[in-house]
């Protein structure tokens, strides 16, 4: 449980901060404002871990022998949080051990849980000899499914999981064949098949919208991801990116993002075969024969319709001849 003075986590998607490039001084200021890294709670640095049976053996491992897990449950790392974790480790040490497993390469280990702590040491404490070795629980002879379950459960136990992290992780496990079906994955993660389907909507996002989500992960729920994904299918990745930007910069709620998606679809969606009005109403002047009003409508298959009213029969014939002459000249 987090300490009473821990900074409360804002409601998912109901508030957002604009994406921005921060200097190291600004990152440091934000890190100092955090009571602790929100995704590595106080229990990681202030309390002993819970004891569990068959948890593996505790060893001191050289940090240079640790490999990032290709099936890491976390994708979004905010620099201010990494810096806050480094400050916590500098003051208190690594009290809670990492979880690791053996790797294919000899004398090398894969991180199952504790990527933020390792990242903090590598980036900000590399010159501190106290952290050349750190405590870790070594899990031997476990398969990929067991590794995935341990990694996810340890991250869930120590932190409030971000939706984008969960969605991308589950999609990765399915894509890499760690779990053969959504049902199998749902059982291993103690959730429902429908929840897995909803959360993995993040994995369907194009690069632009996804990068924006990873840059401000707290602004997006899986509902937001579903709206962006639906807009991406109907109007393309550029329009989907616009919706993602509006969610970040204007703090759109789930309902607001849904309404915005619908508005963008009405304006920009172009289903095959539908007619698109171009130019609207126009005034057509025929020399010596008065004026008329008209409307031009184009079609996806290349056809063009022109509706004109107010012209005499002679004026209509003159207009037709003018169009023929324009095409003949290549105008």
Tab-separated table of C-alpha atoms in Angstrom:
chain	number	residue	atom	x	y	z
A	1	UNK	CA	0.000	0.000	0.000
A	2	UNK	CA	1.286	3.461	-0.844
A	3	UNK	CA	2.160	5.867	1.924
A	4	UNK	CA	-0.557	8.304	3.009
A	5	UNK	CA	1.352	11.237	1.577
A	6	UNK	CA	1.769	9.660	-1.853
A	7	UNK	CA	0.617	11.792	-4.738
A	8	UNK	CA	-2.805	10.580	-5.909
A	9	UNK	CA	-3.010	9.206	-9.404
A	10	UNK	CA	-5.176	11.251	-11.711
A	11	UNK	CA	-8.261	9.741	-13.291
A	12	UNK	CA	-7.412	7.847	-16.476
A	13	UNK	CA	-8.168	9.975	-19.526
A	14	UNK	CA	-10.125	12.685	-17.694
A	15	UNK	CA	-7.158	15.013	-17.486
A	16	UNK	CA	-4.014	15.300	-19.549
A	17	UNK	CA	-0.934	17.399	-19.904
A	18	UNK	CA	0.424	18.577	-23.262
A	19	UNK	CA	3.316	16.592	-24.640
A	20	UNK	CA	6.526	18.599	-24.421
A	21	UNK	CA	10.287	18.351	-24.573
A	22	UNK	CA	11.799	18.835	-21.131
A	23	UNK	CA	15.276	19.875	-20.117
A	24	UNK	CA	17.131	17.853	-17.488
A	25	UNK	CA	16.502	20.647	-14.975
A	26	UNK	CA	12.759	20.510	-15.651
A	27	UNK	CA	12.754	16.718	-15.354
A	28	UNK	CA	14.595	16.996	-12.055
A	29	UNK	CA	12.007	19.503	-10.798
A	30	UNK	CA	9.178	17.148	-11.685
A	31	UNK	CA	10.947	14.187	-10.149
A	32	UNK	CA	11.392	16.057	-6.878
A	33	UNK	CA	7.679	16.858	-6.896
A	34	UNK	CA	6.849	13.143	-6.869
A	35	UNK	CA	6.596	11.585	-3.407
A	36	UNK	CA	7.833	8.408	-5.082
A	37	UNK	CA	7.765	6.938	-8.563
A	38	UNK	CA	4.071	6.126	-9.059
A	39	UNK	CA	4.790	2.863	-10.822
A	40	UNK	CA	7.326	1.588	-8.282
A	41	UNK	CA	5.489	2.205	-5.034
A	42	UNK	CA	6.961	2.723	-1.592
A	43	UNK	CA	6.809	-1.001	-0.921
A	44	UNK	CA	9.610	-1.397	-3.467
A	45	UNK	CA	12.026	0.794	-1.540
A	46	UNK	CA	10.724	1.020	2.019
A	47	UNK	CA	9.387	-2.455	2.842
A	48	UNK	CA	10.579	-6.018	2.642
A	49	UNK	CA	9.011	-8.168	-0.098
A	50	UNK	CA	6.234	-10.581	0.665
A	51	UNK	CA	7.519	-14.103	1.243
A	52	UNK	CA	6.186	-16.740	-1.137
A	53	UNK	CA	6.906	-20.415	-1.503
A	54	UNK	CA	8.966	-21.668	-4.416
A	55	UNK	CA	9.907	-18.074	-5.236
A	56	UNK	CA	13.438	-18.967	-6.320
A	57	UNK	CA	16.725	-18.148	-4.652
A	58	UNK	CA	17.974	-14.682	-3.692
A	59	UNK	CA	21.358	-13.719	-5.119
A	60	UNK	CA	23.452	-10.586	-5.641
A	61	UNK	CA	23.766	-10.053	-9.377
A	62	UNK	CA	26.095	-7.746	-11.285
A	63	UNK	CA	24.017	-5.119	-13.066
A	64	UNK	CA	26.072	-5.544	-16.255
A	65	UNK	CA	24.827	-9.153	-16.483
A	66	UNK	CA	21.159	-8.150	-16.628
A	67	UNK	CA	19.291	-8.180	-19.942
A	68	UNK	CA	16.056	-6.365	-20.667
A	69	UNK	CA	13.165	-8.737	-21.133
A	70	UNK	CA	11.851	-8.764	-24.725
A	71	UNK	CA	8.482	-9.568	-23.117
A	72	UNK	CA	8.693	-6.678	-20.666
A	73	UNK	CA	5.180	-5.863	-19.349
A	74	UNK	CA	5.933	-2.151	-19.477
A	75	UNK	CA	6.327	-0.008	-22.581
A	76	UNK	CA	5.828	3.533	-21.245
A	77	UNK	CA	8.579	5.088	-19.124
A	78	UNK	CA	8.365	8.724	-18.060
A	79	UNK	CA	11.757	10.272	-17.356
A	80	UNK	CA	10.614	12.100	-14.223
A	81	UNK	CA	9.554	8.778	-12.702
A	82	UNK	CA	12.858	7.105	-13.560
A	83	UNK	CA	14.699	10.017	-11.925
A	84	UNK	CA	12.477	9.820	-8.840
A	85	UNK	CA	13.267	6.115	-8.566
A	86	UNK	CA	16.983	6.878	-8.812
A	87	UNK	CA	16.671	9.379	-5.959
A	88	UNK	CA	14.828	6.779	-3.860
A	89	UNK	CA	17.479	4.129	-4.540
A	90	UNK	CA	20.283	6.603	-3.791
A	91	UNK	CA	18.764	7.287	-0.368
A	92	UNK	CA	17.484	3.823	0.571
A	93	UNK	CA	19.295	1.299	-1.600
A	94	UNK	CA	17.556	-1.520	-3.491
A	95	UNK	CA	15.634	-3.053	-0.596
A	96	UNK	CA	13.254	-5.182	-2.615
A	97	UNK	CA	15.029	-7.636	-4.939
A	98	UNK	CA	14.377	-7.845	-8.663
A	99	UNK	CA	12.906	-10.988	-10.216
A	100	UNK	CA	15.141	-12.552	-12.886
A	101	UNK	CA	15.519	-15.780	-14.836
A	102	UNK	CA	18.424	-17.449	-16.593
A	103	UNK	CA	19.130	-16.404	-20.182
A	104	UNK	CA	20.397	-18.327	-23.201
A	105	UNK	CA	23.826	-16.739	-22.845
A	106	UNK	CA	25.916	-18.070	-19.963
A	107	UNK	CA	26.233	-15.991	-16.809
A	108	UNK	CA	23.487	-13.652	-18.033
A	109	UNK	CA	20.009	-13.039	-16.639
A	110	UNK	CA	16.716	-11.723	-17.997
A	111	UNK	CA	14.794	-9.173	-15.930
A	112	UNK	CA	11.261	-10.324	-15.147
A	113	UNK	CA	10.399	-7.503	-12.760
A	114	UNK	CA	12.370	-4.383	-11.842
A	115	UNK	CA	13.070	-2.688	-15.178
A	116	UNK	CA	12.458	0.770	-13.711
A	117	UNK	CA	14.971	0.196	-10.923
A	118	UNK	CA	17.597	-1.098	-13.339
A	119	UNK	CA	16.945	1.778	-15.731
A	120	UNK	CA	17.303	4.282	-12.883
A	121	UNK	CA	20.659	2.806	-11.811
A	122	UNK	CA	22.016	2.671	-15.363
A	123	UNK	CA	21.012	6.235	-16.199
A	124	UNK	CA	21.647	8.078	-12.938
A	125	UNK	CA	23.698	5.863	-10.568
A	126	UNK	CA	26.179	4.175	-12.900
A	127	UNK	CA	29.133	5.812	-11.072
A	128	UNK	CA	27.961	4.721	-7.627
A	129	UNK	CA	29.828	1.491	-6.716
A	130	UNK	CA	27.117	0.576	-4.195
A	131	UNK	CA	24.933	-0.511	-7.099
A	132	UNK	CA	27.446	-2.523	-9.136
A	133	UNK	CA	25.569	-5.539	-7.742
A	134	UNK	CA	21.944	-5.603	-6.607
A	135	UNK	CA	19.721	-8.236	-4.959
A	136	UNK	CA	17.522	-10.392	-7.162
A	137	UNK	CA	15.332	-13.478	-6.884
A	138	UNK	CA	16.484	-15.991	-9.467
A	139	UNK	CA	13.826	-18.235	-11.008
A	140	UNK	CA	15.373	-21.318	-12.612
A	141	UNK	CA	13.842	-23.770	-15.059
A	142	UNK	CA	10.638	-21.869	-15.806
A	143	UNK	CA	9.031	-21.671	-19.235
A	144	UNK	CA	7.919	-18.562	-21.119
A	145	UNK	CA	4.350	-18.780	-19.832
A	146	UNK	CA	5.563	-18.881	-16.248
A	147	UNK	CA	7.958	-15.991	-16.908
A	148	UNK	CA	5.127	-13.947	-18.421
A	149	UNK	CA	2.843	-14.622	-15.457
A	150	UNK	CA	5.548	-13.728	-12.901
A	151	UNK	CA	6.466	-10.535	-14.754
A	152	UNK	CA	2.870	-9.378	-15.019
A	153	UNK	CA	1.885	-10.299	-11.451
A	154	UNK	CA	4.956	-8.635	-9.946
A	155	UNK	CA	4.326	-5.444	-11.898
A	156	UNK	CA	0.647	-5.485	-10.953
A	157	UNK	CA	1.481	-6.080	-7.277
A	158	UNK	CA	3.943	-3.190	-7.122
A	159	UNK	CA	2.202	-0.672	-9.334
A	160	UNK	CA	-1.017	0.508	-10.858
A	161	UNK	CA	-0.758	-0.820	-14.372
A	162	UNK	CA	-1.202	1.612	-17.219
A	163	UNK	CA	-3.724	0.455	-19.808
A	164	UNK	CA	-1.310	0.881	-22.719
A	165	UNK	CA	1.314	-1.255	-20.953
A	166	UNK	CA	-1.189	-4.032	-20.290
A	167	UNK	CA	-2.619	-3.919	-23.801
A	168	UNK	CA	0.738	-3.976	-25.592
A	169	UNK	CA	2.050	-6.701	-23.280
A	170	UNK	CA	-0.897	-9.014	-23.834
A	171	UNK	CA	-0.791	-8.426	-27.587
A	172	UNK	CA	2.935	-9.204	-27.570
A	173	UNK	CA	2.373	-12.479	-25.722
A	174	UNK	CA	-0.197	-13.534	-28.311
A	175	UNK	CA	1.914	-12.372	-31.260
A	176	UNK	CA	5.018	-14.196	-30.022
A	177	UNK	CA	3.022	-17.380	-29.435
A	178	UNK	CA	3.649	-17.500	-25.685
A	179	UNK	CA	-0.088	-18.122	-25.398
A	180	UNK	CA	-1.880	-19.760	-28.305
A	181	UNK	CA	-5.321	-18.241	-27.770
A	182	UNK	CA	-7.004	-15.306	-26.093
A	183	UNK	CA	-8.759	-17.771	-23.774
A	184	UNK	CA	-5.427	-19.229	-22.635
A	185	UNK	CA	-3.954	-15.788	-22.037
A	186	UNK	CA	-7.029	-14.629	-20.123
A	187	UNK	CA	-6.795	-17.657	-17.839
A	188	UNK	CA	-3.114	-17.075	-17.102
A	189	UNK	CA	-3.689	-13.375	-16.363
A	190	UNK	CA	-6.804	-14.035	-14.244
A	191	UNK	CA	-9.043	-11.900	-16.425
A	192	UNK	CA	-11.761	-12.337	-19.043
A	193	UNK	CA	-11.440	-12.884	-22.774
A	194	UNK	CA	-13.432	-9.702	-23.449
A	195	UNK	CA	-11.026	-7.680	-21.279
A	196	UNK	CA	-8.064	-9.027	-23.260
A	197	UNK	CA	-9.777	-8.080	-26.532
A	198	UNK	CA	-10.521	-4.551	-25.338
A	199	UNK	CA	-7.045	-3.898	-23.907
A	200	UNK	CA	-5.199	-5.136	-26.992
A	201	UNK	CA	-6.785	-2.324	-29.042
A	202	UNK	CA	-3.618	-0.363	-28.240
A	203	UNK	CA	-1.571	-2.778	-30.355
A	204	UNK	CA	-3.632	-1.956	-33.456
A	205	UNK	CA	-2.728	1.743	-33.365
A	206	UNK	CA	-0.500	3.154	-36.100
A	207	UNK	CA	2.969	4.419	-35.172
A	208	UNK	CA	1.980	8.089	-34.864
A	209	UNK	CA	-0.976	7.682	-32.480
A	210	UNK	CA	0.842	4.973	-30.497
A	211	UNK	CA	3.914	7.143	-29.940
A	212	UNK	CA	1.650	9.903	-28.654
A	213	UNK	CA	-0.014	7.456	-26.250
A	214	UNK	CA	3.378	6.283	-24.967
A	215	UNK	CA	4.444	9.902	-24.490
A	216	UNK	CA	1.475	10.655	-22.202
A	217	UNK	CA	0.132	7.233	-21.153
A	218	UNK	CA	-2.034	8.450	-18.276
A	219	UNK	CA	-4.291	10.323	-20.712
A	220	UNK	CA	-5.541	7.187	-22.450
A	221	UNK	CA	-7.876	4.392	-21.381
A	222	UNK	CA	-8.669	1.398	-23.569
A	223	UNK	CA	-11.891	3.237	-24.509
A	224	UNK	CA	-9.796	6.072	-25.951
A	225	UNK	CA	-7.684	3.511	-27.817
A	226	UNK	CA	-10.819	1.928	-29.278
A	227	UNK	CA	-12.051	5.316	-30.523
A	228	UNK	CA	-8.675	6.125	-32.101
A	229	UNK	CA	-8.505	2.665	-33.675
A	230	UNK	CA	-12.010	2.956	-35.147
A	231	UNK	CA	-11.187	6.380	-36.593
A	232	UNK	CA	-7.944	5.003	-37.982
A	233	UNK	CA	-9.912	2.351	-39.883
A	234	UNK	CA	-12.497	4.762	-41.267
A	235	UNK	CA	-10.399	7.872	-41.959
A	236	UNK	CA	-6.726	6.851	-41.802
A	237	UNK	CA	-3.778	7.218	-39.443
A	238	UNK	CA	-3.410	10.999	-39.849
A	239	UNK	CA	-6.962	11.618	-38.680
A	240	UNK	CA	-6.497	9.144	-35.840
A	241	UNK	CA	-3.400	11.088	-34.795
A	242	UNK	CA	-5.486	14.276	-34.681
A	243	UNK	CA	-7.914	12.641	-32.256
A	244	UNK	CA	-5.027	11.397	-30.083
A	245	UNK	CA	-3.567	14.927	-30.015
A	246	UNK	CA	-6.914	16.365	-28.963
A	247	UNK	CA	-7.195	13.802	-26.147
A	248	UNK	CA	-3.804	14.905	-24.827
A	249	UNK	CA	-4.020	18.656	-25.322
A	250	UNK	CA	-7.667	19.094	-24.333
A	251	UNK	CA	-7.985	16.287	-21.788
A	252	UNK	CA	-10.935	14.694	-23.587
A	253	UNK	CA	-12.989	12.310	-21.478
A	254	UNK	CA	-14.145	8.978	-22.915
A	255	UNK	CA	-17.513	10.447	-23.908
A	256	UNK	CA	-15.896	13.549	-25.394
A	257	UNK	CA	-13.450	11.495	-27.447
A	258	UNK	CA	-16.320	9.384	-28.767
A	259	UNK	CA	-18.244	12.489	-29.846
A	260	UNK	CA	-15.118	13.953	-31.439
A	261	UNK	CA	-14.509	10.701	-33.309
A	262	UNK	CA	-18.061	10.765	-34.672
A	263	UNK	CA	-17.669	14.394	-35.772
A	264	UNK	CA	-14.402	13.683	-37.576
A	265	UNK	CA	-15.949	10.675	-39.307
A	266	UNK	CA	-18.898	12.724	-40.539
A	267	UNK	CA	-16.575	15.316	-42.014
A	268	UNK	CA	-13.722	13.178	-43.314
A	269	UNK	CA	-14.902	9.614	-43.942
A	270	UNK	CA	-15.269	8.823	-47.663
A	271	UNK	CA	-16.967	5.444	-48.194
A	272	UNK	CA	-16.406	3.992	-51.662
A	273	UNK	CA	-19.027	4.988	-54.239
A	274	UNK	CA	-20.591	7.873	-52.304
A	275	UNK	CA	-20.896	11.282	-53.868
A	276	UNK	CA	-18.788	14.161	-52.598
A	277	UNK	CA	-20.051	17.682	-53.252
A	278	UNK	CA	-17.371	20.037	-54.528
A	279	UNK	CA	-17.626	23.797	-54.800
A	280	UNK	CA	-21.265	24.063	-53.833
A	281	UNK	CA	-23.375	26.665	-55.563
A	282	UNK	CA	-21.849	28.617	-58.436
A	283	UNK	CA	-22.866	31.558	-60.648
A	284	UNK	CA	-22.458	30.810	-64.350
A	285	UNK	CA	-22.362	33.723	-66.831
A	286	UNK	CA	-23.011	33.126	-70.497
A	287	UNK	CA	-21.956	36.045	-72.714
A	288	UNK	CA	-24.998	37.881	-73.990
A	289	UNK	CA	-27.436	35.298	-72.610
A	290	UNK	CA	-27.776	36.171	-68.902
A	291	UNK	CA	-26.686	34.202	-65.845
A	292	UNK	CA	-27.606	30.901	-64.184
A	293	UNK	CA	-26.858	29.011	-60.963
A	294	UNK	CA	-25.269	25.577	-60.917
A	295	UNK	CA	-23.722	22.861	-58.757
A	296	UNK	CA	-20.934	20.408	-59.575
A	297	UNK	CA	-20.730	17.001	-57.860
A	298	UNK	CA	-17.798	14.609	-58.220
A	299	UNK	CA	-17.797	10.823	-57.645
A	300	UNK	CA	-15.108	8.432	-56.428
A	301	UNK	CA	-15.200	6.593	-59.776
A	302	UNK	CA	-14.249	9.776	-61.675
A	303	UNK	CA	-17.713	10.821	-62.857
A	304	UNK	CA	-18.758	14.495	-62.599
A	305	UNK	CA	-22.352	15.771	-62.514
A	306	UNK	CA	-23.345	19.368	-63.246
A	307	UNK	CA	-26.809	20.729	-62.400
A	308	UNK	CA	-27.610	24.128	-63.944
A	309	UNK	CA	-30.818	26.138	-63.807
A	310	UNK	CA	-31.841	29.466	-65.353
A	311	UNK	CA	-30.283	29.015	-68.791
A	312	UNK	CA	-32.191	29.141	-72.039
A	313	UNK	CA	-31.829	26.255	-74.462
A	314	UNK	CA	-29.337	28.288	-76.471
A	315	UNK	CA	-27.407	29.106	-73.296
A	316	UNK	CA	-27.294	25.440	-72.332
A	317	UNK	CA	-25.882	24.537	-75.750
A	318	UNK	CA	-23.278	27.294	-75.473
A	319	UNK	CA	-22.202	25.970	-72.034
A	320	UNK	CA	-21.858	22.424	-73.381
A	321	UNK	CA	-19.761	23.626	-76.287
A	322	UNK	CA	-17.532	25.623	-73.896
A	323	UNK	CA	-16.901	22.504	-71.784
A	324	UNK	CA	-16.103	20.422	-74.867
A	325	UNK	CA	-13.674	23.047	-76.094
A	326	UNK	CA	-11.983	23.217	-72.681
A	327	UNK	CA	-11.345	19.462	-72.676
A	328	UNK	CA	-10.175	19.538	-76.289
A	329	UNK	CA	-7.585	22.184	-75.382
A	330	UNK	CA	-6.533	20.256	-72.224
A	331	UNK	CA	-7.573	23.064	-69.887
